[in-house]
Short mmCIF file of C-alpha atoms in Angstrom, two decimals:
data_model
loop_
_atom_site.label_atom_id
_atom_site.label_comp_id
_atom_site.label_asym_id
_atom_site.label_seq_id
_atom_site.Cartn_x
_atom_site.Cartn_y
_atom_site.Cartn_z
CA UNK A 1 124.25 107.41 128.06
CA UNK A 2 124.19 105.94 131.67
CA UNK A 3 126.25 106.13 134.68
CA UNK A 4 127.79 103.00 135.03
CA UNK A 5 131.43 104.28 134.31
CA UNK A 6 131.83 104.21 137.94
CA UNK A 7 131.55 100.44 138.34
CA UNK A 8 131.53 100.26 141.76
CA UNK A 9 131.23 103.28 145.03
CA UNK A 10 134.25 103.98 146.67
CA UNK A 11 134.65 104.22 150.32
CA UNK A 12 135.35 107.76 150.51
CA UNK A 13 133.29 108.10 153.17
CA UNK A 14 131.45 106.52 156.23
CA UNK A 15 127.63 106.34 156.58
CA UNK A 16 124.76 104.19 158.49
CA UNK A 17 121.68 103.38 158.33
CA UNK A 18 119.27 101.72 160.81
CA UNK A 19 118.83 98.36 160.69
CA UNK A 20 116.92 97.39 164.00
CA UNK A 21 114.01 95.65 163.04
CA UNK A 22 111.92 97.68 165.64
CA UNK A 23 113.19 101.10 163.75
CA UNK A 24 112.37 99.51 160.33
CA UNK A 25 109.06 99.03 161.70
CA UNK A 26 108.43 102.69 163.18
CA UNK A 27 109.91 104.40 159.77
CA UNK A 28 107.20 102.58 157.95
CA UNK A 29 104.38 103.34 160.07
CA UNK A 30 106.03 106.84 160.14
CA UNK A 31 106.04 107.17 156.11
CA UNK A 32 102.71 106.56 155.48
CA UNK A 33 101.21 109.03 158.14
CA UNK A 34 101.29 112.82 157.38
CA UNK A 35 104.12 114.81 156.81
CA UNK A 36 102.86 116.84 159.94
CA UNK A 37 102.72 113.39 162.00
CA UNK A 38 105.94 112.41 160.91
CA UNK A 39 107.40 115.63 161.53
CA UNK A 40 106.03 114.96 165.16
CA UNK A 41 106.72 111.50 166.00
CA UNK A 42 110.15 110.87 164.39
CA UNK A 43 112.37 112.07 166.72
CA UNK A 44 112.63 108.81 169.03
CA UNK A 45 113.56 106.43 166.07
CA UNK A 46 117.08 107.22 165.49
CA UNK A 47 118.14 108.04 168.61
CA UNK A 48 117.16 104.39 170.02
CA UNK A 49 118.88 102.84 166.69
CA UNK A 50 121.71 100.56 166.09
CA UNK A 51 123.78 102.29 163.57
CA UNK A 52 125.01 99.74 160.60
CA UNK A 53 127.80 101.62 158.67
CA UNK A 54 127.56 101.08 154.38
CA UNK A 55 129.53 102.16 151.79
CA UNK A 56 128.90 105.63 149.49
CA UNK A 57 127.37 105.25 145.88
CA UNK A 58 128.89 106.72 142.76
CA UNK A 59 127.53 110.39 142.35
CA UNK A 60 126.93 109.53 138.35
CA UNK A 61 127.02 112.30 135.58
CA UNK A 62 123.55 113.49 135.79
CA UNK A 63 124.05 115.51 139.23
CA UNK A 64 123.51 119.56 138.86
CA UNK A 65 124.24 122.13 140.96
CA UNK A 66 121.89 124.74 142.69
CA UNK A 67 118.96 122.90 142.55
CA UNK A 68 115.53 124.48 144.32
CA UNK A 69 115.16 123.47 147.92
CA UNK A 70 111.18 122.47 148.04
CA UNK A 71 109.17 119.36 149.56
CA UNK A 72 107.79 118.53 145.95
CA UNK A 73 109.74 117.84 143.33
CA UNK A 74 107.41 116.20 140.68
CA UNK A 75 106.78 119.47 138.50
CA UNK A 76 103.60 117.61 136.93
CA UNK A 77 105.67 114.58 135.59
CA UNK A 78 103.69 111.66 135.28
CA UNK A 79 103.82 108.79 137.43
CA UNK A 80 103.12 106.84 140.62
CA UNK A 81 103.04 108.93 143.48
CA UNK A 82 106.37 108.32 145.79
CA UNK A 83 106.57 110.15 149.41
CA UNK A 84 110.03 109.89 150.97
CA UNK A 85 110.67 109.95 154.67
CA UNK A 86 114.75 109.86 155.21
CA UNK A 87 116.16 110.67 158.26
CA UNK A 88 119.92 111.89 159.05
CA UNK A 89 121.67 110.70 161.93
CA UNK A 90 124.98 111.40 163.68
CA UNK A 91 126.62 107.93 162.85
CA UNK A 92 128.58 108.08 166.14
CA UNK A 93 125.69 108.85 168.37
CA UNK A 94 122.58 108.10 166.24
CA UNK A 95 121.64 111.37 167.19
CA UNK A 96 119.16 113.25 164.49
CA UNK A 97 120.91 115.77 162.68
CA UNK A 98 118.46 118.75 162.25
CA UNK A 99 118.91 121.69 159.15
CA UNK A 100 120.46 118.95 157.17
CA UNK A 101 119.82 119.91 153.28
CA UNK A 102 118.78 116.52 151.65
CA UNK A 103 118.56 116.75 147.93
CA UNK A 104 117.72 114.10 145.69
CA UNK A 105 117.40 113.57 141.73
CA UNK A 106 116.24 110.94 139.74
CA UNK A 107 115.03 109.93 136.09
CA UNK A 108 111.32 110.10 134.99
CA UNK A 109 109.67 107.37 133.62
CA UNK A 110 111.45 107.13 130.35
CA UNK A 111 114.60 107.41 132.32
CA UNK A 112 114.95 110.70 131.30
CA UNK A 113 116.72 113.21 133.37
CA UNK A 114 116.03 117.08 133.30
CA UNK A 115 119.61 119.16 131.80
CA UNK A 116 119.95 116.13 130.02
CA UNK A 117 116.94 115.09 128.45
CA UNK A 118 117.64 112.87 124.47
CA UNK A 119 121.11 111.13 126.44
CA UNK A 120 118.48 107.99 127.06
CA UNK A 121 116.91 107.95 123.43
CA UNK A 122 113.72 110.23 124.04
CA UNK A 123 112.91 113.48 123.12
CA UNK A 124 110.57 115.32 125.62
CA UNK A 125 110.79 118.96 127.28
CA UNK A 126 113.18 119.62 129.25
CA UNK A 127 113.63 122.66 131.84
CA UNK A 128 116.55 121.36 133.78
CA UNK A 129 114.93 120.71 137.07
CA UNK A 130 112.21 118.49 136.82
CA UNK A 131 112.85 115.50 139.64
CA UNK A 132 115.19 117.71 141.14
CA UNK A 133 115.64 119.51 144.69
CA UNK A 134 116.02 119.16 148.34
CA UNK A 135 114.32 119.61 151.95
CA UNK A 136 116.11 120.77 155.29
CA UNK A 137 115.96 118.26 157.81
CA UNK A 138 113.50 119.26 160.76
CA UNK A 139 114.76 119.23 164.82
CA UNK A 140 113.93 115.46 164.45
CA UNK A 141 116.46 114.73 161.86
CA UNK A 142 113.86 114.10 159.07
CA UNK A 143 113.22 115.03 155.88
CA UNK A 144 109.97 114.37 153.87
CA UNK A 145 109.93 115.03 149.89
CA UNK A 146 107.60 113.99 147.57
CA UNK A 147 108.61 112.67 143.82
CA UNK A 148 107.69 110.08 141.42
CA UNK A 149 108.20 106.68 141.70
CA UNK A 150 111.41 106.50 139.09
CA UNK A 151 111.94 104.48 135.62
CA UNK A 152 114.60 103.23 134.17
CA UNK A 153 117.04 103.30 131.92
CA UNK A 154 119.60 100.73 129.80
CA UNK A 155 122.67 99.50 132.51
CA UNK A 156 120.81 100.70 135.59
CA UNK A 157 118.23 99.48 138.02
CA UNK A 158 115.66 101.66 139.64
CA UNK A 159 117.12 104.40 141.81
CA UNK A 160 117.14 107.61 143.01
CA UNK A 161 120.53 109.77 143.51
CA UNK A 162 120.86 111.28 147.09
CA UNK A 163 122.85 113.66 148.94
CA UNK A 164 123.30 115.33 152.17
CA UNK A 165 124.68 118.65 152.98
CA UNK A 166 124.90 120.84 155.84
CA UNK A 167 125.41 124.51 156.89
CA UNK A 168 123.94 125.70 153.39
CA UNK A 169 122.63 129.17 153.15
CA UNK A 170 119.57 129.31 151.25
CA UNK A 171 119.06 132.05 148.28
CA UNK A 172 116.41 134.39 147.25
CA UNK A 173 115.89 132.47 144.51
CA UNK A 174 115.03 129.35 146.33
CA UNK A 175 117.96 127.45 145.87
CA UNK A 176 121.17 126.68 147.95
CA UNK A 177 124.46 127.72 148.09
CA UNK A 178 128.02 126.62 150.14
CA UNK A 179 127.79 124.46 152.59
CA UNK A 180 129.53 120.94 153.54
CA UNK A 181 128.67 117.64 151.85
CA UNK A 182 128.62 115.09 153.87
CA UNK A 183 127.04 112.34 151.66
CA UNK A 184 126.80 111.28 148.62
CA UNK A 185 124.60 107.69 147.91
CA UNK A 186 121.74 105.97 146.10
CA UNK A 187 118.20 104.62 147.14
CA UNK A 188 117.07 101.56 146.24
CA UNK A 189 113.57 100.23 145.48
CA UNK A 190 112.66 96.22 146.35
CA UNK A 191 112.61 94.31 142.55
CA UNK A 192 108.83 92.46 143.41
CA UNK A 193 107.19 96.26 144.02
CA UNK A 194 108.92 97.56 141.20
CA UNK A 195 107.96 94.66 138.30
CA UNK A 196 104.54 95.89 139.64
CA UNK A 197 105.45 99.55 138.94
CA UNK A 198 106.64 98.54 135.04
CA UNK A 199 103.65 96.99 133.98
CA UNK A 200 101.25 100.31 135.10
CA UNK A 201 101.20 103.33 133.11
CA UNK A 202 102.81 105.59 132.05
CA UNK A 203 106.19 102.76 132.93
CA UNK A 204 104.44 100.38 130.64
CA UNK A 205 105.30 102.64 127.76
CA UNK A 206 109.11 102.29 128.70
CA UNK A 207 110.29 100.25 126.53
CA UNK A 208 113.73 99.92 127.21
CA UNK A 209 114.91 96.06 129.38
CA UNK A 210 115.04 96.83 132.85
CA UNK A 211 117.86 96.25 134.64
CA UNK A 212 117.42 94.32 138.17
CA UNK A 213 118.52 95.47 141.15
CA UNK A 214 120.68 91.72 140.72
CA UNK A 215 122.26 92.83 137.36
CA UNK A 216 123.00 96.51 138.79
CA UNK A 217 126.89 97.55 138.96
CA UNK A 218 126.36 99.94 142.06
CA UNK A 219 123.99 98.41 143.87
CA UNK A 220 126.08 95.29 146.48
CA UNK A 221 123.03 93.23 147.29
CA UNK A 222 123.71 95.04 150.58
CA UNK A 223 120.05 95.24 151.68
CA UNK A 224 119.33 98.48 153.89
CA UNK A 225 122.79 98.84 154.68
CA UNK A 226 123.36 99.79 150.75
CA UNK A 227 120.13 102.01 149.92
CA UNK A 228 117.22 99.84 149.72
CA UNK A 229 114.15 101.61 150.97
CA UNK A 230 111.97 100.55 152.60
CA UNK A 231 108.18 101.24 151.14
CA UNK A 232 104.62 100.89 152.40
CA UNK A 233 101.45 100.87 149.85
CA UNK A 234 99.73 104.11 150.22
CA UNK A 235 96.20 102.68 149.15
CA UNK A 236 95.12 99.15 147.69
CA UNK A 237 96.34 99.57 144.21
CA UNK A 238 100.35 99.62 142.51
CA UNK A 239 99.04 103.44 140.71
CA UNK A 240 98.20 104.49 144.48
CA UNK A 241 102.18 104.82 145.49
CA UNK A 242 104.19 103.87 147.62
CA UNK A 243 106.01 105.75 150.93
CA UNK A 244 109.46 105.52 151.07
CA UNK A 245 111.63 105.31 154.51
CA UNK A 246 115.58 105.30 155.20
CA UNK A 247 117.50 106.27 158.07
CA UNK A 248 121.06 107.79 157.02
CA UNK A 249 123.95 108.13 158.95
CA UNK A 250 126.76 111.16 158.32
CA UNK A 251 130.23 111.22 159.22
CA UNK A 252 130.00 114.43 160.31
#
């Protein structure tokens, strides 16, 4: 099974992201430093940006509800270590939007997601929340989660599945409930870093054809303005990871 019934995102929304080359710049520096030093430092990036608005992405069938709300959503799963930095902006005054719930899901390497592991041809355990869960966004606007870098499976390029919420109220159980979604959209990950990605393991053992960003039915070719991250090497090797940036704008 994969989510390409929705050919292409509607525009039920508007959202931006930065696309000065200066804030590129700053985001990058800014994802490979600490999460303390980003949580520090962030706060005059998207408030000097020039907001770029994009289109939303297709939710797909593979979203859950009530996921955990944590900074690390690996749960052991193998795979190339992936540190996102994505900050939320007011897209008519750039203006960091803080207590933000960002929540992201994405496949494992097999291109396996968790409540629905065996709909991409593997059999594997699955406890319905692996790759699965969401930060707040601090008074700077930014929230910093750490994942896997993603596989693949057949009809779909690379991504991860993102949304943004606000006024949640968090439950004893560490979830969310309620709230206001503001955003609904899909990162993107540049095709020369991720051929790199394919050939290390464990993504060398997928053996399903990858889909390029190119070939993908969401994905517009719409650079930054449609998803595409962008990521900075975390050491000198593909299996040390990669940090991921994006500044998103909500319609709030």
């Amino acid at each position: 099974m994969t989510d390409t019934s929705d050919a292409r995102p509607s525009v039920a929304r508007r959202t931006v992201l930065v696309a000065s080359g200066a804030t590129a710049a700053a985001l990058a520096v800014g994802a490979a430093a600490t999460p303390e030093a980003r949580t520090a430092d962030a706060a005059p990036v998207a408030a000097a940006a020039v907001c770029t608005l994009t289109k939303e992405m297709t939710e797909g069938p593979y979203y859950l509800d009530g996921q955990y709300v944590r900074a690390d959503v690996t749960e052991g799963k193998a795979g190339i270590p992936l540190k996102l930095t994505l900050t939320v902006v007011d897209d008519d005054t750039c203006v960091p939007l803080s207590n933000a719930l960002v929540e992201i899901w994405h496949c494992d390497h097999l291109g396996e997601y968790s409540g629905f592991v065996g709909n991409n041809g593997h059999n594997e355990p699955d406890d319905g929340t692996f790759l699965r869960g969401g930060v707040l966004t601090n008074s700077s606007g930014v929230a910093s989660i750490t994942t896997i870098y993603p596989g693949w499976y057949r009809g779909r390029c690379v991504h991860i599945h993102v949304k943004v919420h606000t006024n949640v109220t968090l439950t004893s159980d560490g979830s969310f409930t309620g709230g206001q979604e503001l955003h609904t959209g899909q990162l993107f990950f540049n095709e020369t870093i991720t051929t790199a990605v394919a050939k290390v393991s464990p993504y060398s053992t997928n053996t399903v054809t990858r889909t390029t960003l190119a070939q993908d039915s969401i994905y517009d070719e719409g650079g930054a303005a449609s998803g595409l991250l962008t990521l900075t090497a975390l050491g000198g090797s593909t299996s040390s990871g990669y940090a991921g940036s994006l500044t998103l704008g909500v319609e709030r």
